[in-house]
Coordinates of C-alpha atoms in Angstrom, one line a residue:
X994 CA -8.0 -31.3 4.9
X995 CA -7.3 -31.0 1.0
X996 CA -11.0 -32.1 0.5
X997 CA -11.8 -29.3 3.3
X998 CA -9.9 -26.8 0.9
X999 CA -11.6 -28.3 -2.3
X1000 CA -15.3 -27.3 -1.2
X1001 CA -14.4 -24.0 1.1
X1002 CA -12.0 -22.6 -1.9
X1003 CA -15.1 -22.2 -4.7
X1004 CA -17.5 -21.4 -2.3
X1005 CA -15.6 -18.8 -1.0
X1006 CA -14.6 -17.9 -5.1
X1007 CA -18.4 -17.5 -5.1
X1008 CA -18.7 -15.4 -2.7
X1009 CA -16.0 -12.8 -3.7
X1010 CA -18.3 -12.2 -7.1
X1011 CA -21.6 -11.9 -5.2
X1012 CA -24.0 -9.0 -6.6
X1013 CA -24.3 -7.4 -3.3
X1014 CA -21.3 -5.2 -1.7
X1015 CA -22.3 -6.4 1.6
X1016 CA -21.5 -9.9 1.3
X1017 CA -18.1 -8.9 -0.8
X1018 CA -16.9 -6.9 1.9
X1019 CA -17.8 -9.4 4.6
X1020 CA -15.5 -12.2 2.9
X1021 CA -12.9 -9.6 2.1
X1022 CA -12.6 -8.6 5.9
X1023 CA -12.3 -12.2 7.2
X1024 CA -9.2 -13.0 4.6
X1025 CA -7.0 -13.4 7.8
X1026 CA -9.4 -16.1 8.9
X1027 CA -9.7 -17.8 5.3
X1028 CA -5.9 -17.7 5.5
X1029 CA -5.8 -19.8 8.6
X1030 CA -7.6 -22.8 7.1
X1031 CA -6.4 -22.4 3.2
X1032 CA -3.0 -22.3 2.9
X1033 CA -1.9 -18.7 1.1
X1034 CA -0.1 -20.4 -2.1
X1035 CA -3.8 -22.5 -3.0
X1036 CA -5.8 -18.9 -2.3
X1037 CA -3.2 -17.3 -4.1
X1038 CA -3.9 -19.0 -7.5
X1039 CA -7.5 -17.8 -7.5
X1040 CA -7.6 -14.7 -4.8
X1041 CA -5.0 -12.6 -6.8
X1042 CA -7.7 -12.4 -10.0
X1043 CA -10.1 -11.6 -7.5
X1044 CA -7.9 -8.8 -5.8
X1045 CA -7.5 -7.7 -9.2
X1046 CA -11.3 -7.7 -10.1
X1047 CA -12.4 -6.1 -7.0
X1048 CA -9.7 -3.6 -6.7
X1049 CA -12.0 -1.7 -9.5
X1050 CA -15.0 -2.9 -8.1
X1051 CA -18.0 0.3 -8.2
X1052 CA -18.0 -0.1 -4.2
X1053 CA -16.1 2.2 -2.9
X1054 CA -16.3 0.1 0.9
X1055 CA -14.9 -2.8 -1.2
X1056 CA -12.0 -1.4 -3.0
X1057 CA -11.3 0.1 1.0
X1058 CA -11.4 -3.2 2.5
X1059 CA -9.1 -4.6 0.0
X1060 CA -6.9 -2.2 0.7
X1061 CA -7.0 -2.5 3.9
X1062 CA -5.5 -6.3 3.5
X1063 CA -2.8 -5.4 1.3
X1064 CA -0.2 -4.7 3.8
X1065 CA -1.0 -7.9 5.6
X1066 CA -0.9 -9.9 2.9
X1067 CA 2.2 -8.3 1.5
X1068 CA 4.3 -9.0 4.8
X1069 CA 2.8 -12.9 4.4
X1070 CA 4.9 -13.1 0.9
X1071 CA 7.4 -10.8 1.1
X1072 CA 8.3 -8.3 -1.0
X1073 CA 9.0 -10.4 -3.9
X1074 CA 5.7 -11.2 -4.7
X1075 CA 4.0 -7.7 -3.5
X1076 CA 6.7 -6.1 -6.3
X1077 CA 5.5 -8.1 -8.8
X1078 CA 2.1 -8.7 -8.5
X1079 CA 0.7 -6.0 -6.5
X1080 CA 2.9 -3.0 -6.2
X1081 CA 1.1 -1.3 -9.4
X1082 CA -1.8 -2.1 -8.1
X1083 CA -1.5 -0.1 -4.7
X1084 CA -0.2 2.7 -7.1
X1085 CA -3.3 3.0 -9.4
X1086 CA -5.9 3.4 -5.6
X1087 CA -3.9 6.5 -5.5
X1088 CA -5.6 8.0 -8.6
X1089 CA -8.7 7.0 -7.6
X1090 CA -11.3 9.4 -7.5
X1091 CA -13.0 9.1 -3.8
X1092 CA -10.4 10.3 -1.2
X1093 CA -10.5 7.6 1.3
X1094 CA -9.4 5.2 -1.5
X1095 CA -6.8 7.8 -2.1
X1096 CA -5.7 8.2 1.7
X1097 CA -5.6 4.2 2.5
X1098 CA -3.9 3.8 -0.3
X1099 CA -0.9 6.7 0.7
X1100 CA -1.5 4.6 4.4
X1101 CA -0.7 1.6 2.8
X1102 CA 2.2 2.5 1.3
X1103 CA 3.5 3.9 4.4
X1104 CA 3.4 1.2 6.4
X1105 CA 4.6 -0.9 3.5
X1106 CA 7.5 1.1 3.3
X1107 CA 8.1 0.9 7.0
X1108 CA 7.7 -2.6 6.7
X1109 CA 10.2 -3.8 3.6
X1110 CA 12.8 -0.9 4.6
X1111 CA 14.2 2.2 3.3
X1112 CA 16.3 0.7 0.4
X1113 CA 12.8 -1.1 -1.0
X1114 CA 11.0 2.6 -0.3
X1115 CA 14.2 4.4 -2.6
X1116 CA 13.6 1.9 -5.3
X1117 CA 9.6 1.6 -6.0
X1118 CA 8.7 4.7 -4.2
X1119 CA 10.5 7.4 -4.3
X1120 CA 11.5 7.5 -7.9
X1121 CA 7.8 7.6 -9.3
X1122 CA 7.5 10.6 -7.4
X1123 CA 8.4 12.6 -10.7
X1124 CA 6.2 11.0 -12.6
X1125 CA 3.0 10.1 -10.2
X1126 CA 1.5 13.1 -9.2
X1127 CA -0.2 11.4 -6.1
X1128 CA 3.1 10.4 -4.8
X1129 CA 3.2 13.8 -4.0
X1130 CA 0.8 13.0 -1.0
X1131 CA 2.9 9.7 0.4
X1132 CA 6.1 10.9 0.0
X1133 CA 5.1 13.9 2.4
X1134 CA 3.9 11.6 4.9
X1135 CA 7.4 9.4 4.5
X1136 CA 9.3 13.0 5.1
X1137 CA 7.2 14.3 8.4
X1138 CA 6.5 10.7 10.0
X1139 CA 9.9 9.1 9.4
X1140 CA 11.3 8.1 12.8
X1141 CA 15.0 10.0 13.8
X1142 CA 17.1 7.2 12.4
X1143 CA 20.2 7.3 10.3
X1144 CA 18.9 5.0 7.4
X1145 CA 15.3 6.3 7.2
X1146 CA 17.5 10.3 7.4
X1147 CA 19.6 9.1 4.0
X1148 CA 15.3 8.4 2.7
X1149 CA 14.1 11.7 3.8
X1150 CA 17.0 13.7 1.9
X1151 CA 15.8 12.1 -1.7
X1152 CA 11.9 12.6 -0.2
X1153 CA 13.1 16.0 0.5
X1154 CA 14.3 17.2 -2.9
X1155 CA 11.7 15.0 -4.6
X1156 CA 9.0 16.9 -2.9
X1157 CA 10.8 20.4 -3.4
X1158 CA 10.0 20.3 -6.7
X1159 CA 6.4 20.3 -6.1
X1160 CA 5.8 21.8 -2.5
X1161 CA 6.7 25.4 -1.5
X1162 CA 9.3 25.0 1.4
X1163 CA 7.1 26.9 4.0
X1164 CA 4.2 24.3 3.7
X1165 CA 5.9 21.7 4.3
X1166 CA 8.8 22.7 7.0
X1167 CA 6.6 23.5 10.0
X1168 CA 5.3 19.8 10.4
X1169 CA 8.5 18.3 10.2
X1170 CA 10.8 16.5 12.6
X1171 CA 13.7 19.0 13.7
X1172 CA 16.1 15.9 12.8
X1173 CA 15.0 15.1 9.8
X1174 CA 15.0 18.6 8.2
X1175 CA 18.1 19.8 9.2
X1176 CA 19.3 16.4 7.7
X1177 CA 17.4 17.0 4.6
X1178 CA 18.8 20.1 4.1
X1179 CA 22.4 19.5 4.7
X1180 CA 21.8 17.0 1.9
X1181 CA 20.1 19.5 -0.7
X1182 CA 22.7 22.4 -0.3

């Protein structure tokens, strides 16, 4: 097996830098598969440069698709790791300047807030909101998708006066969950 891992591993390194899009995006969309057969701390070492590298790569398809394993990858080693190595990452793709970068990335986000809980979404969310403009667009998505429970209502009261700031109430209200703003403003008055 380790001599298995010693051949696949640069091959596949290879393959990540190719010159065409095509074949970048291909080995990017099987990284559940590579996963399987490399264990995740070996492709660590050398995938995260690559992440890095081809999370500004010209492609727009390829910066997509590495997006689009972020949330799997993330939920492989824990929030720990995303925190520290990827979570600025995910913030920059929502600056980026094609909108379905822009959109996955607010996705993303989403699903990685539904995944590592409402306390991890109040601490590396939320707060940037002030500060990151293109919050603007996740945090609204946190506020009129977050399901009727208690701990996610406490999340949409801070999403709530966050995004008053920046939103006229009477965009925002109709598309709302009843629950969720009659929560969110009990908590603002």
């Amino acid at each position: 097996m380790d001599a298995t891992i010693e051949q696949l591993l640069p091959i596949f390194l290879s393959l990540l830098k190719d010159e065409f899009p095509d074949v970048r995006l291909n080995i990017i969309s099987k990284f559940d598969q590579v996963n399987q057969v490399i264990r995740i701390d070996l492709l660590l070492q050398s995938l995260l440069p690559a992440i890095v590298e081809l999370a500004e790569d010209r492609q727009w398809r390829v910066r997509l698709a590495i997006i689009e394993y972020i949330p799997l990858l993330a939920c492989q080693l824990g929030v720990g790791f995303f925190d520290d190595k990827l979570g600025a990452l995910c913030m920059q793709w929502l600056e980026d300047k094609v909108f379905s970068i822009r959109d996955a990335a607010a996705n993303n986000l989403k699903r990685l807030a539904e995944e590592f809980g409402p306390e991890w979404a109040m601490q590396h969310i939320i707060p940037q909101g002030d500060t990151n403009q293109a919050l603007i667009h996740i945090m609204a998505r946190l506020l009129v998708h977050v399901p009727c429970h208690p701990e996610w209502n406490f999340i949409s009261c801070f999403v709530f006066e966050s995004l008053l700031k920046h939103v006229k109430k009477s965009n925002l209200l109709p598309r709302s969950k009843p629950c969720t703003c009659s929560y969110a403003f009990s908590c603002s008055t």
